[in-house]
Amino acid sequence: MYPPSTAQGNVAEQIPTGMSSNPHEGQPIETAGAPPEVAEAAVILLHGRGSSAGHILRLIDEFLHHGVMYLAPQAAHRSWYPRSVTAPVEENEPWLSSALDRVSGALEIAEDAGIPPKRTLLFGFSQGGCLAAEFVSRHPRRYGGLLVLSGCLLGSDAQTRTNGSLEDTPVFFGCSTDDPYVAAERVRESAAVFERHDGAVSHQLYEGLGHEINDD
């Protein structure tokens, strides 16, 4: 199993106060796999809280494909946003908007290599899964895919933040029935949002997995 990040919960006390309006600005985007000049597809990997870009890049050992460029943005202080998944979205600002900008930056790197969004898959675990889901819901179009593990959409107004078609983008949500940070019902609700916006959605709830990634 993939080693878990730390909790999805409220971590505001661990984030320094007095940060800029763009706290993730200047954080690196690590790369692996095919070099840009020969890459034919891209995967953007978003790590969980308490983890790192380098750590989540280790997962490519499980699904490495030739011709694929892997991009992993790093969160400032190893946290994409300070509050829990159930907190009002505005309480996670400006961290969330800054995090979404880093995802856009990774997409721009892929596009500069000639890889459009329709050949780019967004993958995230824990906070990174929530971030991937948030990005796609706010920027609906055809992507290569969306893979959200132990994550869901943030807040309670996701439906109003999504306006457009995903054009049959493959979407998968995977989570445990006993995940301590992401309730199974929130996973189902998030999957339903993407279904309503033309995603090719599937989801799987695993028994007794906790907050980890399994081989499946």
PDB file of C-alpha atoms in Angstrom:
ATOM      1  CA  MET A   1       0.000   0.000   0.000  1.00  0.00           C
ATOM      2  CA  TYR A   2       1.048   3.577  -0.649  1.00  0.00           C
ATOM      3  CA  PRO A   3       2.102   5.186   2.648  1.00  0.00           C
ATOM      4  CA  PRO A   4      -0.557   7.648   3.729  1.00  0.00           C
ATOM      5  CA  SER A   5      -0.125  11.353   4.154  1.00  0.00           C
ATOM      6  CA  THR A   6      -1.096  12.831   7.472  1.00  0.00           C
ATOM      7  CA  ALA A   7      -4.637  13.879   8.262  1.00  0.00           C
ATOM      8  CA  GLN A   8      -7.052  15.545   5.869  1.00  0.00           C
ATOM      9  CA  GLY A   9      -8.430  17.526   8.793  1.00  0.00           C
ATOM     10  CA  ASN A  10      -7.959  21.041  10.100  1.00  0.00           C
ATOM     11  CA  VAL A  11      -4.283  21.961   9.924  1.00  0.00           C
ATOM     12  CA  ALA A  12      -4.485  25.746  10.146  1.00  0.00           C
ATOM     13  CA  GLU A  13      -2.403  25.755  13.292  1.00  0.00           C
ATOM     14  CA  GLN A  14       0.537  24.300  11.312  1.00  0.00           C
ATOM     15  CA  ILE A  15       0.503  26.940   8.570  1.00  0.00           C
ATOM     16  CA  PRO A  16       2.360  30.178   9.279  1.00  0.00           C
ATOM     17  CA  THR A  17       0.281  33.330   9.456  1.00  0.00           C
ATOM     18  CA  GLY A  18       1.068  36.436   7.454  1.00  0.00           C
ATOM     19  CA  MET A  19       1.577  34.521   4.210  1.00  0.00           C
ATOM     20  CA  SER A  20       1.181  36.171   0.817  1.00  0.00           C
ATOM     21  CA  SER A  21      -1.963  36.003  -1.267  1.00  0.00           C
ATOM     22  CA  ASN A  22      -0.249  33.336  -3.391  1.00  0.00           C
ATOM     23  CA  PRO A  23       1.455  31.071  -0.826  1.00  0.00           C
ATOM     24  CA  HIS A  24       2.348  28.254  -3.260  1.00  0.00           C
ATOM     25  CA  GLU A  25       3.959  30.611  -5.770  1.00  0.00           C
ATOM     26  CA  GLY A  26       7.484  29.567  -6.689  1.00  0.00           C
ATOM     27  CA  GLN A  27       7.158  26.024  -5.373  1.00  0.00           C
ATOM     28  CA  PRO A  28       8.823  23.498  -7.691  1.00  0.00           C
ATOM     29  CA  ILE A  29       7.103  21.160 -10.111  1.00  0.00           C
ATOM     30  CA  GLU A  30       9.138  17.962 -10.223  1.00  0.00           C
ATOM     31  CA  THR A  31       9.180  15.854 -13.379  1.00  0.00           C
ATOM     32  CA  ALA A  32       9.928  12.255 -14.288  1.00  0.00           C
ATOM     33  CA  GLY A  33       9.350   9.862 -17.165  1.00  0.00           C
ATOM     34  CA  ALA A  34       9.602  10.869 -20.798  1.00  0.00           C
ATOM     35  CA  PRO A  35      11.420  14.126 -21.598  1.00  0.00           C
ATOM     36  CA  PRO A  36       9.221  16.891 -23.070  1.00  0.00           C
ATOM     37  CA  GLU A  37      10.555  16.510 -26.612  1.00  0.00           C
ATOM     38  CA  VAL A  38       9.326  12.908 -26.903  1.00  0.00           C
ATOM     39  CA  ALA A  39       6.392  12.804 -24.472  1.00  0.00           C
ATOM     40  CA  GLU A  40       3.022  11.883 -25.935  1.00  0.00           C
ATOM     41  CA  ALA A  41       0.910  12.108 -22.768  1.00  0.00           C
ATOM     42  CA  ALA A  42       1.191  13.548 -19.268  1.00  0.00           C
ATOM     43  CA  VAL A  43       0.110  12.699 -15.728  1.00  0.00           C
ATOM     44  CA  ILE A  44      -0.102  15.391 -13.052  1.00  0.00           C
ATOM     45  CA  LEU A  45       0.330  13.865  -9.572  1.00  0.00           C
ATOM     46  CA  LEU A  46      -0.843  15.826  -6.532  1.00  0.00           C
ATOM     47  CA  HIS A  47       0.433  14.714  -3.137  1.00  0.00           C
ATOM     48  CA  GLY A  48      -1.431  14.631   0.156  1.00  0.00           C
ATOM     49  CA  ARG A  49      -0.892  16.769   3.236  1.00  0.00           C
ATOM     50  CA  GLY A  50       2.379  16.084   4.966  1.00  0.00           C
ATOM     51  CA  SER A  51       3.806  14.457   1.853  1.00  0.00           C
ATOM     52  CA  SER A  52       5.832  15.785  -1.067  1.00  0.00           C
ATOM     53  CA  ALA A  53       6.134  15.811  -4.836  1.00  0.00           C
ATOM     54  CA  GLY A  54       9.086  13.446  -4.670  1.00  0.00           C
ATOM     55  CA  HIS A  55       7.160  11.005  -2.522  1.00  0.00           C
ATOM     56  CA  ILE A  56       4.138  10.740  -4.808  1.00  0.00           C
ATOM     57  CA  LEU A  57       6.394  10.394  -7.849  1.00  0.00           C
ATOM     58  CA  ARG A  58       7.455   7.042  -6.403  1.00  0.00           C
ATOM     59  CA  LEU A  59       4.070   5.735  -7.482  1.00  0.00           C
ATOM     60  CA  ILE A  60       5.113   5.794 -11.130  1.00  0.00           C
ATOM     61  CA  ASP A  61       7.092   2.632 -10.422  1.00  0.00           C
ATOM     62  CA  GLU A  62       3.670   0.947 -10.317  1.00  0.00           C
ATOM     63  CA  PHE A  63       2.328   2.310 -13.601  1.00  0.00           C
ATOM     64  CA  LEU A  64       5.214   3.684 -15.633  1.00  0.00           C
ATOM     65  CA  HIS A  65       4.459   3.945 -19.360  1.00  0.00           C
ATOM     66  CA  HIS A  66       6.849   4.889 -22.133  1.00  0.00           C
ATOM     67  CA  GLY A  67       6.099   8.242 -23.699  1.00  0.00           C
ATOM     68  CA  VAL A  68       4.446   9.657 -20.577  1.00  0.00           C
ATOM     69  CA  MET A  69       5.722  12.722 -18.749  1.00  0.00           C
ATOM     70  CA  TYR A  70       4.929  12.861 -15.018  1.00  0.00           C
ATOM     71  CA  LEU A  71       4.617  16.220 -13.262  1.00  0.00           C
ATOM     72  CA  ALA A  72       4.295  16.654  -9.502  1.00  0.00           C
ATOM     73  CA  PRO A  73       3.809  20.135  -8.012  1.00  0.00           C
ATOM     74  CA  GLN A  74       5.015  20.711  -4.463  1.00  0.00           C
ATOM     75  CA  ALA A  75       2.773  22.389  -1.876  1.00  0.00           C
ATOM     76  CA  ALA A  76       4.202  25.034   0.422  1.00  0.00           C
ATOM     77  CA  HIS A  77       4.660  23.590   3.927  1.00  0.00           C
ATOM     78  CA  ARG A  78       3.451  20.255   2.463  1.00  0.00           C
ATOM     79  CA  SER A  79      -0.176  21.356   2.673  1.00  0.00           C
ATOM     80  CA  TRP A  80      -2.412  22.547  -0.151  1.00  0.00           C
ATOM     81  CA  TYR A  81      -4.987  24.196   2.118  1.00  0.00           C
ATOM     82  CA  PRO A  82      -5.517  24.557   5.898  1.00  0.00           C
ATOM     83  CA  ARG A  83      -9.060  23.407   6.669  1.00  0.00           C
ATOM     84  CA  SER A  84     -10.984  20.152   6.340  1.00  0.00           C
ATOM     85  CA  VAL A  85     -12.948  18.937   3.313  1.00  0.00           C
ATOM     86  CA  THR A  86     -16.205  19.961   5.005  1.00  0.00           C
ATOM     87  CA  ALA A  87     -15.164  23.548   5.758  1.00  0.00           C
ATOM     88  CA  PRO A  88     -16.614  26.370   3.647  1.00  0.00           C
ATOM     89  CA  VAL A  89     -14.377  26.861   0.621  1.00  0.00           C
ATOM     90  CA  GLU A  90     -13.619  30.479   1.537  1.00  0.00           C
ATOM     91  CA  GLU A  91     -11.931  29.289   4.747  1.00  0.00           C
ATOM     92  CA  ASN A  92      -9.311  27.536   2.620  1.00  0.00           C
ATOM     93  CA  GLU A  93      -8.325  30.732   0.817  1.00  0.00           C
ATOM     94  CA  PRO A  94      -5.940  32.021  -0.391  1.00  0.00           C
ATOM     95  CA  TRP A  95      -4.256  28.619  -0.201  1.00  0.00           C
ATOM     96  CA  LEU A  96      -6.769  26.838  -2.421  1.00  0.00           C
ATOM     97  CA  SER A  97      -6.673  29.373  -5.247  1.00  0.00           C
ATOM     98  CA  SER A  98      -2.877  29.350  -5.109  1.00  0.00           C
ATOM     99  CA  ALA A  99      -2.895  25.534  -5.260  1.00  0.00           C
ATOM    100  CA  LEU A 100      -5.209  25.606  -8.272  1.00  0.00           C
ATOM    101  CA  ASP A 101      -2.733  27.948  -9.961  1.00  0.00           C
ATOM    102  CA  ARG A 102       0.017  25.345  -9.484  1.00  0.00           C
ATOM    103  CA  VAL A 103      -2.131  22.748 -11.234  1.00  0.00           C
ATOM    104  CA  SER A 104      -2.587  25.216 -14.079  1.00  0.00           C
ATOM    105  CA  GLY A 105       1.192  25.633 -14.148  1.00  0.00           C
ATOM    106  CA  ALA A 106       1.679  21.889 -14.530  1.00  0.00           C
ATOM    107  CA  LEU A 107      -0.848  21.811 -17.369  1.00  0.00           C
ATOM    108  CA  GLU A 108       1.032  24.644 -19.055  1.00  0.00           C
ATOM    109  CA  ILE A 109       4.272  22.653 -18.891  1.00  0.00           C
ATOM    110  CA  ALA A 110       2.483  19.749 -20.579  1.00  0.00           C
ATOM    111  CA  GLU A 111       0.981  22.020 -23.224  1.00  0.00           C
ATOM    112  CA  ASP A 112       4.386  23.586 -23.920  1.00  0.00           C
ATOM    113  CA  ALA A 113       5.543  20.033 -24.665  1.00  0.00           C
ATOM    114  CA  GLY A 114       2.704  19.658 -27.158  1.00  0.00           C
ATOM    115  CA  ILE A 115       0.456  17.650 -24.841  1.00  0.00           C
ATOM    116  CA  PRO A 116      -3.105  19.026 -24.671  1.00  0.00           C
ATOM    117  CA  PRO A 117      -5.431  18.528 -21.686  1.00  0.00           C
ATOM    118  CA  LYS A 118      -7.236  15.711 -23.497  1.00  0.00           C
ATOM    119  CA  ARG A 119      -3.997  13.690 -23.218  1.00  0.00           C
ATOM    120  CA  THR A 120      -3.278  14.747 -19.625  1.00  0.00           C
ATOM    121  CA  LEU A 121      -4.539  12.804 -16.604  1.00  0.00           C
ATOM    122  CA  LEU A 122      -4.877  14.426 -13.187  1.00  0.00           C
ATOM    123  CA  PHE A 123      -4.145  12.112 -10.265  1.00  0.00           C
ATOM    124  CA  GLY A 124      -4.379  12.986  -6.576  1.00  0.00           C
ATOM    125  CA  PHE A 125      -4.363  11.353  -3.170  1.00  0.00           C
ATOM    126  CA  SER A 126      -5.943  12.802  -0.031  1.00  0.00           C
ATOM    127  CA  GLN A 127      -5.641  16.617  -0.162  1.00  0.00           C
ATOM    128  CA  GLY A 128      -4.160  16.170  -3.631  1.00  0.00           C
ATOM    129  CA  GLY A 129      -7.223  14.187  -4.688  1.00  0.00           C
ATOM    130  CA  CYS A 130      -9.502  16.953  -3.459  1.00  0.00           C
ATOM    131  CA  LEU A 131      -7.381  19.488  -5.317  1.00  0.00           C
ATOM    132  CA  ALA A 132      -7.521  17.480  -8.555  1.00  0.00           C
ATOM    133  CA  ALA A 133     -11.295  17.162  -8.262  1.00  0.00           C
ATOM    134  CA  GLU A 134     -11.670  20.878  -7.513  1.00  0.00           C
ATOM    135  CA  PHE A 135      -9.545  21.857 -10.492  1.00  0.00           C
ATOM    136  CA  VAL A 136     -11.452  19.732 -12.980  1.00  0.00           C
ATOM    137  CA  SER A 137     -14.826  20.822 -11.593  1.00  0.00           C
ATOM    138  CA  ARG A 138     -13.842  24.482 -11.996  1.00  0.00           C
ATOM    139  CA  HIS A 139     -12.258  24.018 -15.421  1.00  0.00           C
ATOM    140  CA  PRO A 140     -14.501  21.477 -17.164  1.00  0.00           C
ATOM    141  CA  ARG A 141     -13.348  20.217 -20.561  1.00  0.00           C
ATOM    142  CA  ARG A 142     -12.054  16.963 -22.016  1.00  0.00           C
ATOM    143  CA  TYR A 143      -9.100  15.657 -20.013  1.00  0.00           C
ATOM    144  CA  GLY A 144      -7.199  12.433 -20.391  1.00  0.00           C
ATOM    145  CA  GLY A 145      -8.715  11.426 -17.072  1.00  0.00           C
ATOM    146  CA  LEU A 146      -9.264  12.280 -13.420  1.00  0.00           C
ATOM    147  CA  LEU A 147      -8.255   9.862 -10.662  1.00  0.00           C
ATOM    148  CA  VAL A 148      -9.211  10.846  -7.098  1.00  0.00           C
ATOM    149  CA  LEU A 149      -8.083   8.575  -4.261  1.00  0.00           C
ATOM    150  CA  SER A 150      -9.240   9.244  -0.689  1.00  0.00           C
ATOM    151  CA  GLY A 151     -10.588  12.606  -1.791  1.00  0.00           C
ATOM    152  CA  CYS A 152     -13.741  14.480  -2.779  1.00  0.00           C
ATOM    153  CA  LEU A 153     -14.941  17.933  -3.747  1.00  0.00           C
ATOM    154  CA  LEU A 154     -14.544  20.575  -1.046  1.00  0.00           C
ATOM    155  CA  GLY A 155     -17.261  22.453   0.806  1.00  0.00           C
ATOM    156  CA  SER A 156     -20.976  22.185   0.117  1.00  0.00           C
ATOM    157  CA  ASP A 157     -21.451  24.238  -3.066  1.00  0.00           C
ATOM    158  CA  ALA A 158     -19.573  22.135  -5.628  1.00  0.00           C
ATOM    159  CA  GLN A 159     -22.576  21.937  -7.941  1.00  0.00           C
ATOM    160  CA  THR A 160     -22.736  25.726  -8.299  1.00  0.00           C
ATOM    161  CA  ARG A 161     -18.987  25.930  -9.016  1.00  0.00           C
ATOM    162  CA  THR A 162     -19.208  23.510 -11.968  1.00  0.00           C
ATOM    163  CA  ASN A 163     -20.501  24.942 -15.223  1.00  0.00           C
ATOM    164  CA  GLY A 164     -19.644  23.101 -18.423  1.00  0.00           C
ATOM    165  CA  SER A 165     -19.104  19.678 -19.938  1.00  0.00           C
ATOM    166  CA  LEU A 166     -16.346  17.159 -19.240  1.00  0.00           C
ATOM    167  CA  GLU A 167     -17.013  15.595 -22.655  1.00  0.00           C
ATOM    168  CA  ASP A 168     -16.813  11.984 -21.437  1.00  0.00           C
ATOM    169  CA  THR A 169     -13.590  12.456 -19.473  1.00  0.00           C
ATOM    170  CA  PRO A 170     -12.924   9.203 -17.572  1.00  0.00           C
ATOM    171  CA  VAL A 171     -13.301   9.887 -13.834  1.00  0.00           C
ATOM    172  CA  PHE A 172     -12.577   7.476 -10.974  1.00  0.00           C
ATOM    173  CA  PHE A 173     -13.087   7.965  -7.236  1.00  0.00           C
ATOM    174  CA  GLY A 174     -11.568   5.370  -4.905  1.00  0.00           C
ATOM    175  CA  CYS A 175     -11.878   5.523  -1.131  1.00  0.00           C
ATOM    176  CA  SER A 176     -12.378   3.367   1.931  1.00  0.00           C
ATOM    177  CA  THR A 177     -15.693   2.854   3.683  1.00  0.00           C
ATOM    178  CA  ASP A 178     -13.880   3.716   6.921  1.00  0.00           C
ATOM    179  CA  ASP A 179     -11.653   6.564   5.750  1.00  0.00           C
ATOM    180  CA  PRO A 180     -11.296   8.821   8.825  1.00  0.00           C
ATOM    181  CA  TYR A 181     -11.150  12.027   6.767  1.00  0.00           C
ATOM    182  CA  VAL A 182     -13.416  11.475   3.754  1.00  0.00           C
ATOM    183  CA  ALA A 183     -16.921  10.134   4.307  1.00  0.00           C
ATOM    184  CA  ALA A 184     -18.209   7.589   1.811  1.00  0.00           C
ATOM    185  CA  GLU A 185     -21.277   9.737   1.192  1.00  0.00           C
ATOM    186  CA  ARG A 186     -19.108  12.678   0.121  1.00  0.00           C
ATOM    187  CA  VAL A 187     -17.373  10.410  -2.396  1.00  0.00           C
ATOM    188  CA  ARG A 188     -20.747   9.380  -3.833  1.00  0.00           C
ATOM    189  CA  GLU A 189     -21.920  12.994  -3.955  1.00  0.00           C
ATOM    190  CA  SER A 190     -18.744  14.118  -5.721  1.00  0.00           C
ATOM    191  CA  ALA A 191     -19.025  11.321  -8.284  1.00  0.00           C
ATOM    192  CA  ALA A 192     -22.616  12.376  -8.955  1.00  0.00           C
ATOM    193  CA  VAL A 193     -21.515  15.967  -9.645  1.00  0.00           C
ATOM    194  CA  PHE A 194     -19.126  14.787 -12.364  1.00  0.00           C
ATOM    195  CA  GLU A 195     -21.778  12.487 -13.818  1.00  0.00           C
ATOM    196  CA  ARG A 196     -24.123  15.448 -14.186  1.00  0.00           C
ATOM    197  CA  HIS A 197     -21.424  17.227 -16.133  1.00  0.00           C
ATOM    198  CA  ASP A 198     -20.871  14.492 -18.714  1.00  0.00           C
ATOM    199  CA  GLY A 199     -17.995  12.636 -17.093  1.00  0.00           C
ATOM    200  CA  ALA A 200     -17.580   8.900 -17.642  1.00  0.00           C
ATOM    201  CA  VAL A 201     -17.605   8.291 -13.886  1.00  0.00           C
ATOM    202  CA  SER A 202     -17.007   5.243 -11.738  1.00  0.00           C
ATOM    203  CA  HIS A 203     -16.292   4.947  -8.033  1.00  0.00           C
ATOM    204  CA  GLN A 204     -15.219   2.187  -5.664  1.00  0.00           C
ATOM    205  CA  LEU A 205     -15.515   2.041  -1.885  1.00  0.00           C
ATOM    206  CA  TYR A 206     -13.118  -0.450  -0.321  1.00  0.00           C
ATOM    207  CA  GLU A 207     -13.742  -2.186   2.994  1.00  0.00           C
ATOM    208  CA  GLY A 208     -11.256  -1.564   5.791  1.00  0.00           C
ATOM    209  CA  LEU A 209      -8.658   0.311   3.757  1.00  0.00           C
ATOM    210  CA  GLY A 210      -8.449   3.399   5.933  1.00  0.00           C
ATOM    211  CA  HIS A 211      -6.631   6.368   4.436  1.00  0.00           C
ATOM    212  CA  GLU A 212      -4.280   4.587   2.048  1.00  0.00           C
ATOM    213  CA  ILE A 213      -3.904   3.470  -1.561  1.00  0.00           C
ATOM    214  CA  ASN A 214      -4.159  -0.245  -2.257  1.00  0.00           C
ATOM    215  CA  ASP A 215      -2.850  -2.272  -5.196  1.00  0.00           C
ATOM    216  CA  ASP A 216      -6.212  -2.177  -6.952  1.00  0.00           C
TER     217      ASP A 216
END
